[in-house]
Coordinates of C-alpha atoms and ligand atoms in Angstrom, one line a residue:
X28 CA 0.0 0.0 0.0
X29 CA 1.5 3.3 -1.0
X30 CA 2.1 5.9 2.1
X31 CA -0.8 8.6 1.1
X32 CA -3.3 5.4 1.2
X33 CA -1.9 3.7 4.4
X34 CA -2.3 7.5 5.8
X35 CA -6.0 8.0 4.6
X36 CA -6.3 4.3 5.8
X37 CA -6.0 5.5 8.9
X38 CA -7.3 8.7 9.5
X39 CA -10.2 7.4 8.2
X40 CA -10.4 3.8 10.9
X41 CA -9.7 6.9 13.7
X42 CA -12.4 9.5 12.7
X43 CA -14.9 6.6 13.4
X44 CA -13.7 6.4 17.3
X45 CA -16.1 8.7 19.5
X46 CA -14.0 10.7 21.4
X47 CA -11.6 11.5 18.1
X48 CA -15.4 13.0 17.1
X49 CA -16.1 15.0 19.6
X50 CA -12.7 16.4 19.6
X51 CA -12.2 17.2 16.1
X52 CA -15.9 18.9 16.2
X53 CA -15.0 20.9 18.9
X54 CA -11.8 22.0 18.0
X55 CA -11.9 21.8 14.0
X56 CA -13.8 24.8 13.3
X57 CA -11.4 26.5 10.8
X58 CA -10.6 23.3 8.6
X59 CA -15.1 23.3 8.9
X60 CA -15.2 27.0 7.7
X61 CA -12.6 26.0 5.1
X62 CA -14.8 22.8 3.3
X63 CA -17.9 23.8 4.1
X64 CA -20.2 26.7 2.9
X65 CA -22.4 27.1 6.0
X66 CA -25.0 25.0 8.0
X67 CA -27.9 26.5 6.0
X68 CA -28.9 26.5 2.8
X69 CA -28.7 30.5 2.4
X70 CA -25.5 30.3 3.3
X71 CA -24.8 27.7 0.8
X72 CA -26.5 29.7 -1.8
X73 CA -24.4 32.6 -0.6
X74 CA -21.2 30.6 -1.1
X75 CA -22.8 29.7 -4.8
X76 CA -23.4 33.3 -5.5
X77 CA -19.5 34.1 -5.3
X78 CA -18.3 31.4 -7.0
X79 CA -20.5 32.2 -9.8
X80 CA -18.8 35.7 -9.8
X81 CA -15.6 33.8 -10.3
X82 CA -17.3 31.9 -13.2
X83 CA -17.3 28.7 -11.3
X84 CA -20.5 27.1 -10.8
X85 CA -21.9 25.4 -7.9
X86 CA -23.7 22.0 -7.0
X87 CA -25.3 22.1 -3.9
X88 CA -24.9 19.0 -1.3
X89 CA -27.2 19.0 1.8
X90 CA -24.8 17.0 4.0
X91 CA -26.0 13.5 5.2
X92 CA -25.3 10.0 5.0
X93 CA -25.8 6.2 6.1
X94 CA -29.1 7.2 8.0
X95 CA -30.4 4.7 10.6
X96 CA -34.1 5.3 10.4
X97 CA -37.1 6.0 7.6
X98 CA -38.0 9.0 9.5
X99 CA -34.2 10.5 9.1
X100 CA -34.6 10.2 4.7
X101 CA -37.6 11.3 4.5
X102 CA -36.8 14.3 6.3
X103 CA -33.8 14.5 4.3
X104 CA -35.5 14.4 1.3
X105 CA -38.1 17.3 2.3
X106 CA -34.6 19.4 3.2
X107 CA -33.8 18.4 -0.8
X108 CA -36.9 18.9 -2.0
X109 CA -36.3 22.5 -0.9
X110 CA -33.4 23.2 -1.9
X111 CA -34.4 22.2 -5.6
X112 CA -37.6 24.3 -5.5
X113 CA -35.7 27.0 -3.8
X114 CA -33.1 26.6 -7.2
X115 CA -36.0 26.4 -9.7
X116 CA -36.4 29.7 -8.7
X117 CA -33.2 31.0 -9.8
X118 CA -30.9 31.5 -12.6
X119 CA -28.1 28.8 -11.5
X120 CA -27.1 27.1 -9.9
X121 CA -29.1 24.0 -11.1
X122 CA -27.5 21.4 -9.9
X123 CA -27.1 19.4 -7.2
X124 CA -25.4 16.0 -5.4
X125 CA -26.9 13.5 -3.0
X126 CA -25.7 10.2 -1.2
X127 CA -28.1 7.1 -2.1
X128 CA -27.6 6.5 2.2
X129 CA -29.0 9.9 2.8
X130 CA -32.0 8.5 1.8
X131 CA -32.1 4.9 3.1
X132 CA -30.2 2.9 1.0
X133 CA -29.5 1.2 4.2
X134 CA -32.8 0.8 4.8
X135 CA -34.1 -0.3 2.0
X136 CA -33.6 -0.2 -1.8
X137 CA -37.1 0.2 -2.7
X138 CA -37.2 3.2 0.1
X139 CA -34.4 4.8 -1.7
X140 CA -35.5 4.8 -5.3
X141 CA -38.7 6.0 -4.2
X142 CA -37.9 9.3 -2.7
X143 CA -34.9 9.9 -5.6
X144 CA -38.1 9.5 -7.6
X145 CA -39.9 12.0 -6.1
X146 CA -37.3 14.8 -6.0
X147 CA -36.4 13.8 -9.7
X148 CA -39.8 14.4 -10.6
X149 CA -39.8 17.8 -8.6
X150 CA -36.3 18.6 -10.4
X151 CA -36.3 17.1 -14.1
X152 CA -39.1 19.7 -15.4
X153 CA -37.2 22.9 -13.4
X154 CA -34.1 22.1 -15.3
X155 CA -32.5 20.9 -12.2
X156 CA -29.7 18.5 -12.5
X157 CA -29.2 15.2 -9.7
X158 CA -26.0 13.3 -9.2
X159 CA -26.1 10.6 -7.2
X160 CA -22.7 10.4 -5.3
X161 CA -20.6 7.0 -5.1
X162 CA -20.1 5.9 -1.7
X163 CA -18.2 2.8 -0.6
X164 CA -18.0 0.0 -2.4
X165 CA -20.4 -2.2 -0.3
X166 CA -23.0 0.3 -1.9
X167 CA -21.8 0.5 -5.1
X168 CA -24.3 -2.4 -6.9
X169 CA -27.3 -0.8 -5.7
X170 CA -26.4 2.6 -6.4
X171 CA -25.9 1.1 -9.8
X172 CA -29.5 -0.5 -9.8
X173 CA -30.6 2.6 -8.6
X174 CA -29.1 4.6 -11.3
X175 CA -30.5 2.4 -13.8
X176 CA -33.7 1.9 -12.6
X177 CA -34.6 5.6 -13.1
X178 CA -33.2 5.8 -16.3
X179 CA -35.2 2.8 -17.3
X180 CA -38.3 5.1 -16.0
X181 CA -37.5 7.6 -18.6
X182 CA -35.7 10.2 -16.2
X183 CA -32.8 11.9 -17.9
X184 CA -31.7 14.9 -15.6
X185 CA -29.6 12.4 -13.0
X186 CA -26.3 11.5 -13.4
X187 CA -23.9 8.9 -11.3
X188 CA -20.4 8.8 -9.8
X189 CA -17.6 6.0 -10.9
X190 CA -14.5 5.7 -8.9
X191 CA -10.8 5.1 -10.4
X192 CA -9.8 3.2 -7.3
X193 CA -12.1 0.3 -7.9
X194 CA -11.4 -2.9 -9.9
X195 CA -14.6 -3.7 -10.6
X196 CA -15.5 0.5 -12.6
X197 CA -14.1 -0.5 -15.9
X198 CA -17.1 -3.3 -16.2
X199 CA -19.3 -0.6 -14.4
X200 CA -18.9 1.8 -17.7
X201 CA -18.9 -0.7 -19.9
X202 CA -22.1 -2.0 -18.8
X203 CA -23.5 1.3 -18.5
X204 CA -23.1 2.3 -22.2
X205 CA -26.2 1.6 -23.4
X206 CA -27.5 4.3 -20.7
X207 CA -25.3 7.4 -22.3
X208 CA -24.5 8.4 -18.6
X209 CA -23.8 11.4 -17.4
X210 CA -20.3 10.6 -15.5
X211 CA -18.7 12.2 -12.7
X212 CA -14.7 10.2 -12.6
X213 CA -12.8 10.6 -9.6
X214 CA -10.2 8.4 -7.5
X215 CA -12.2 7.4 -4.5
X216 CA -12.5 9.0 -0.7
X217 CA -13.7 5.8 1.0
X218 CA -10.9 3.3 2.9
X219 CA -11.1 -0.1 0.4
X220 CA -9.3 -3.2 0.9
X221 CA -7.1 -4.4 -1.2
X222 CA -9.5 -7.5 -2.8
X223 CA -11.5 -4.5 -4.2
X224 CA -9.3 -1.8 -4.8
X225 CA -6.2 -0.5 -6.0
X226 CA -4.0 0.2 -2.9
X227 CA -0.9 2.6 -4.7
X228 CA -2.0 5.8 -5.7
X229 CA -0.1 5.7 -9.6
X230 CA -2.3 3.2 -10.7
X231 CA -4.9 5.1 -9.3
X232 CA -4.1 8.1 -10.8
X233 CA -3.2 6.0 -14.5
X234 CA -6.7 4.2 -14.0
X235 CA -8.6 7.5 -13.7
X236 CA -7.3 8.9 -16.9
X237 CA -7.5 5.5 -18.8
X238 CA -11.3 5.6 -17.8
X239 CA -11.9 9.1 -18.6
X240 CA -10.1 8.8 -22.3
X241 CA -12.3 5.5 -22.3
X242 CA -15.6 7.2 -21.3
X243 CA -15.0 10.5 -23.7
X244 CA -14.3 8.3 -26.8
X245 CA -17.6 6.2 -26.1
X246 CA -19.0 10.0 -26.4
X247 CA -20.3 10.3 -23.1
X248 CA -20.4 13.7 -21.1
X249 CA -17.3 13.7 -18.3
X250 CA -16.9 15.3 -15.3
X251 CA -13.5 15.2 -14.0
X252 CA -13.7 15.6 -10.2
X253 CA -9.8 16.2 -9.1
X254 CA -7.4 18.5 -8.5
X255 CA -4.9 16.9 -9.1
X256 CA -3.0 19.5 -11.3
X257 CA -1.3 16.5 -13.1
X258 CA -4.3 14.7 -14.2
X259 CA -6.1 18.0 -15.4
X260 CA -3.3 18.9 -17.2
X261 CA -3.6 15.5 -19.6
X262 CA -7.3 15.7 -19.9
X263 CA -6.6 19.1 -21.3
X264 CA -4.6 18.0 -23.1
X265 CA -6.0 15.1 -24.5
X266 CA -9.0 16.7 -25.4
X267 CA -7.5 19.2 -27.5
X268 CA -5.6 16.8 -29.1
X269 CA -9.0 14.8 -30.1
X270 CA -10.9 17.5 -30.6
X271 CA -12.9 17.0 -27.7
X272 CA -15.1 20.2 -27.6
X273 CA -15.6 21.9 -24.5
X274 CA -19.6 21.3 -24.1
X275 CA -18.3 17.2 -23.8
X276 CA -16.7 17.4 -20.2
X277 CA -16.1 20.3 -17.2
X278 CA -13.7 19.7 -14.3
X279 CA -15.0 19.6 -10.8
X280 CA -13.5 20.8 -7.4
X281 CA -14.8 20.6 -3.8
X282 CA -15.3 24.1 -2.2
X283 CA -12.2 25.7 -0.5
X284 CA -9.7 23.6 -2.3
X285 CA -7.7 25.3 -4.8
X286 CA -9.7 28.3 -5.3
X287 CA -7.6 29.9 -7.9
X288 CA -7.2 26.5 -10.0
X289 CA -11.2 27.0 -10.6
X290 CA -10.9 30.2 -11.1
X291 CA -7.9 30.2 -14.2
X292 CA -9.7 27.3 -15.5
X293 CA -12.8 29.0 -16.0
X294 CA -10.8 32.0 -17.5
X295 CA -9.1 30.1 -19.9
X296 CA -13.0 28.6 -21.3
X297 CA -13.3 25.7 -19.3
X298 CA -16.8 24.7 -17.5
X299 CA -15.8 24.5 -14.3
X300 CA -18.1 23.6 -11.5
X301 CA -17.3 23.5 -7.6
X302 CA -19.2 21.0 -4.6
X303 CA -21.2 23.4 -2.1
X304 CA -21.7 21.2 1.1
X305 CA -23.8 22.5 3.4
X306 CA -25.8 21.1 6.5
X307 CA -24.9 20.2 10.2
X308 CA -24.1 16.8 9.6
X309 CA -20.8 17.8 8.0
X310 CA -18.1 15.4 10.0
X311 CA -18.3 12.1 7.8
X312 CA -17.9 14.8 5.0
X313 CA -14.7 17.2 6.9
X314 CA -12.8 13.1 7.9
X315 CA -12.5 12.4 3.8
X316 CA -11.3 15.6 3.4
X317 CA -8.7 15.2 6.7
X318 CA -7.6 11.9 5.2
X319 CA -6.9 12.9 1.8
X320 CA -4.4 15.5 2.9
X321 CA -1.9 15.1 5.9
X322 CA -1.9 18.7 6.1
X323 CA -5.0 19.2 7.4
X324 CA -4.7 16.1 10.4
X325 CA -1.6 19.1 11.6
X326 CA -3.7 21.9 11.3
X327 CA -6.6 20.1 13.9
X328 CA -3.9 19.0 16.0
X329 CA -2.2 21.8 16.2
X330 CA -5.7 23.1 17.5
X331 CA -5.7 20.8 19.9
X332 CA -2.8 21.7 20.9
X333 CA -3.9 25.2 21.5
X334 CA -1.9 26.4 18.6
Ligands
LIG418 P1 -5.3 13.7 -4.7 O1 -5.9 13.3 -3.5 O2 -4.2 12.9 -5.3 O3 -4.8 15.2 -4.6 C1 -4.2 15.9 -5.7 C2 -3.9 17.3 -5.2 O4 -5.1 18.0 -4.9 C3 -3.2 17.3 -3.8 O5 -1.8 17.2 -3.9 C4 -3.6 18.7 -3.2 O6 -2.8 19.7 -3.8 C5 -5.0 18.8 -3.8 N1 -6.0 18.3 -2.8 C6 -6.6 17.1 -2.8 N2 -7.5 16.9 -1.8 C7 -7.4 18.1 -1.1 C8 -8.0 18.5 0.1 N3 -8.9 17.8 0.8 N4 -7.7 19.8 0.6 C9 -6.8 20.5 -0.1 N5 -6.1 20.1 -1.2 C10 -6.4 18.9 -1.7 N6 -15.3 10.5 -4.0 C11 -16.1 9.5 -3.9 O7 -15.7 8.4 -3.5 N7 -17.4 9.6 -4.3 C12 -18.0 10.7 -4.8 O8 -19.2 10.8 -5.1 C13 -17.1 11.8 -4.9 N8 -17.6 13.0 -5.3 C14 -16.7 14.1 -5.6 C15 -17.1 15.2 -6.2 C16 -16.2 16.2 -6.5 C17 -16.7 17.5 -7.2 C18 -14.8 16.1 -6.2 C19 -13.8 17.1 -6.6 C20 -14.4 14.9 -5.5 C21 -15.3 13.9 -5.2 N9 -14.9 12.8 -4.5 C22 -15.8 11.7 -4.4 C23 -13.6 12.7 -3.8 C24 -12.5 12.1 -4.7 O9 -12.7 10.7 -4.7 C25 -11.1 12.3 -4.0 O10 -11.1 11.7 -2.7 C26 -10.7 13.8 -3.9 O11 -11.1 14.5 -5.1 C27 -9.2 13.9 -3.7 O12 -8.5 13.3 -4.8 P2 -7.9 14.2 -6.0 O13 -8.4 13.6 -7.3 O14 -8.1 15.6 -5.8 O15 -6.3 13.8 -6.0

């Protein structure tokens, strides 16, 4: 396992420990302020309205995941109900990102595709675009099923997430084809064994680029979610080389990381789009973004620290 995995390995078996919770949500306020645009969704929508001034555009995530209970999706999905109607009424953005878990995967399947069904048909006719996130591989299958399902109902404004990390996302696509998905690529936050998942981070990285190439020549809309300055750099290239025009894929970021990468990209022509979490339930979401950059573990311990 190469050292930035074995790291994120970690962080990520620690985060789960209830007193490393309480501390880091106490005393992590600034990396919090950093990754995420507010606890409400006018804040959020406050946070959209600059990056749009930037040219970047937003999708808007009501934070939330893995619930426990029917009770806790539905009222999920009411919070994302609202936040679609609330977007219908504006300009942009129109757009936004949801865990299947948020809304009972969990629970159960049939739950799940019943609620996405109901905000899809609240969103599809306001011009309001759904992704369904990726989460860890044990969910991956029925996300899949979910995906297709609705797409076999006739919806067409949702899109799904594959990961680069994961064996198995090379079948994924192919089998997906015949769906003309809307893709969002990126490497994977989520702490995979190795039966599953590519444990060294090059053939991560060479994976994510093989199955973007793969998934643009298929002509399918992309979304490259990185910021990895290397990897944008060859899909920049690549897709001047092919003629890929820019209307065929967009680069994605998270909020608060690398603010001025967005920002040249969408100078220099490029859609560029930017993940606006919002919500109180913001640690699952602040522990991927700990364990994906060592940095940010010394910034809360420093806190700790007093520092
Ligand atoms: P990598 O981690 O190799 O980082 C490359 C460089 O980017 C770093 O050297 C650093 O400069 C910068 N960087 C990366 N992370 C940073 C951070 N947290 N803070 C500051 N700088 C950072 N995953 C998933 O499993 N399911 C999903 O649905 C999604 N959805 C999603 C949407 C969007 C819009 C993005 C951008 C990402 C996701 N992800 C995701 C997360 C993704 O899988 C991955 O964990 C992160 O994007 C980090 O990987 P990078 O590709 O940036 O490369």
């Amino acid at each position: 396992m190469s050292l930035d995995l074995a790291y994120r390995s970690f962080v990520l078996s620690v985060a789960g420990r209830k007193g490393v919770e309480r501390l880091i949500k106490t005393r992590a306020r600034g990396l919090v302020r950093r990754y995420v645009a507010g606890e409400t969704l006018e804040e959020a929508l406050k946070a959209a309205e600059a990056l749009e001034e930037k040219g970047v555009h937003a999708i808007l995530d009501l934070l939330g995941e893995m619930v426990r209970s029917e009770g806790e999706a539905r009222a999920f999905q009411g919070q994302i109900l609202d936040l679609v109607r609330s977007l219908a009424q504006r300009p942009w953005p129109k757009y936004v990102s949801l865990k299947p878990s948020q809304l009972g995967l969990d629970l159960s399947e049939g739950l799940a595709r019943e609620l996405l069904r109901e905000i899809l048909k609240e969103a599809e006719p306001r011009g309001v675009f759904v992704r369904l996130d990726m989460e860890d591989s044990p969910r991956v299958e029925a996300t899949l099923r979910l995906y297709k399902g609705l797409r076999e109902e006739g919806f067409s404004q949702v899109g799904l997430v594959l990961q680069s990390y994961l064996f198995r996302t090379e079948k994924d696509l192919w089998d997906l084809l015949p769906y003309r998905p809307n893709l969002r690529l990126v490497k994977g936050a989520y702490r995979e064994p190795k039966e599953v998942a590519f444990q060294d981070k090059r053939l991560i990285d060479a994976e994510f680029l093989h199955l973007g190439k793969l998934a643009l020549k298929e002509g399918l809309y992309v979304a490259f979610a990185t910021h990895d300055p290397r990897l944008i750099a060859e899909v920049k290239r690549y897709t001047k080389a092919m003629g890929v025009p820019r209307e065929g894929f967009e680069f994605q970021f998270l909020y608060g990381v690398r603010p001025e990468a967005q920002r040249r990209l969408a100078q220099e022509g490029y859609r560029v789009r930017a993940y606006v979490p919002y919500g109180k339930d913001w640690y699952p979401y602040l522990t991927r973004r700990i364990a994906e950059r060592p940095e940010n573990l010394f910034l809360v311990l420093r806190s700790l620290l007093g520092g």
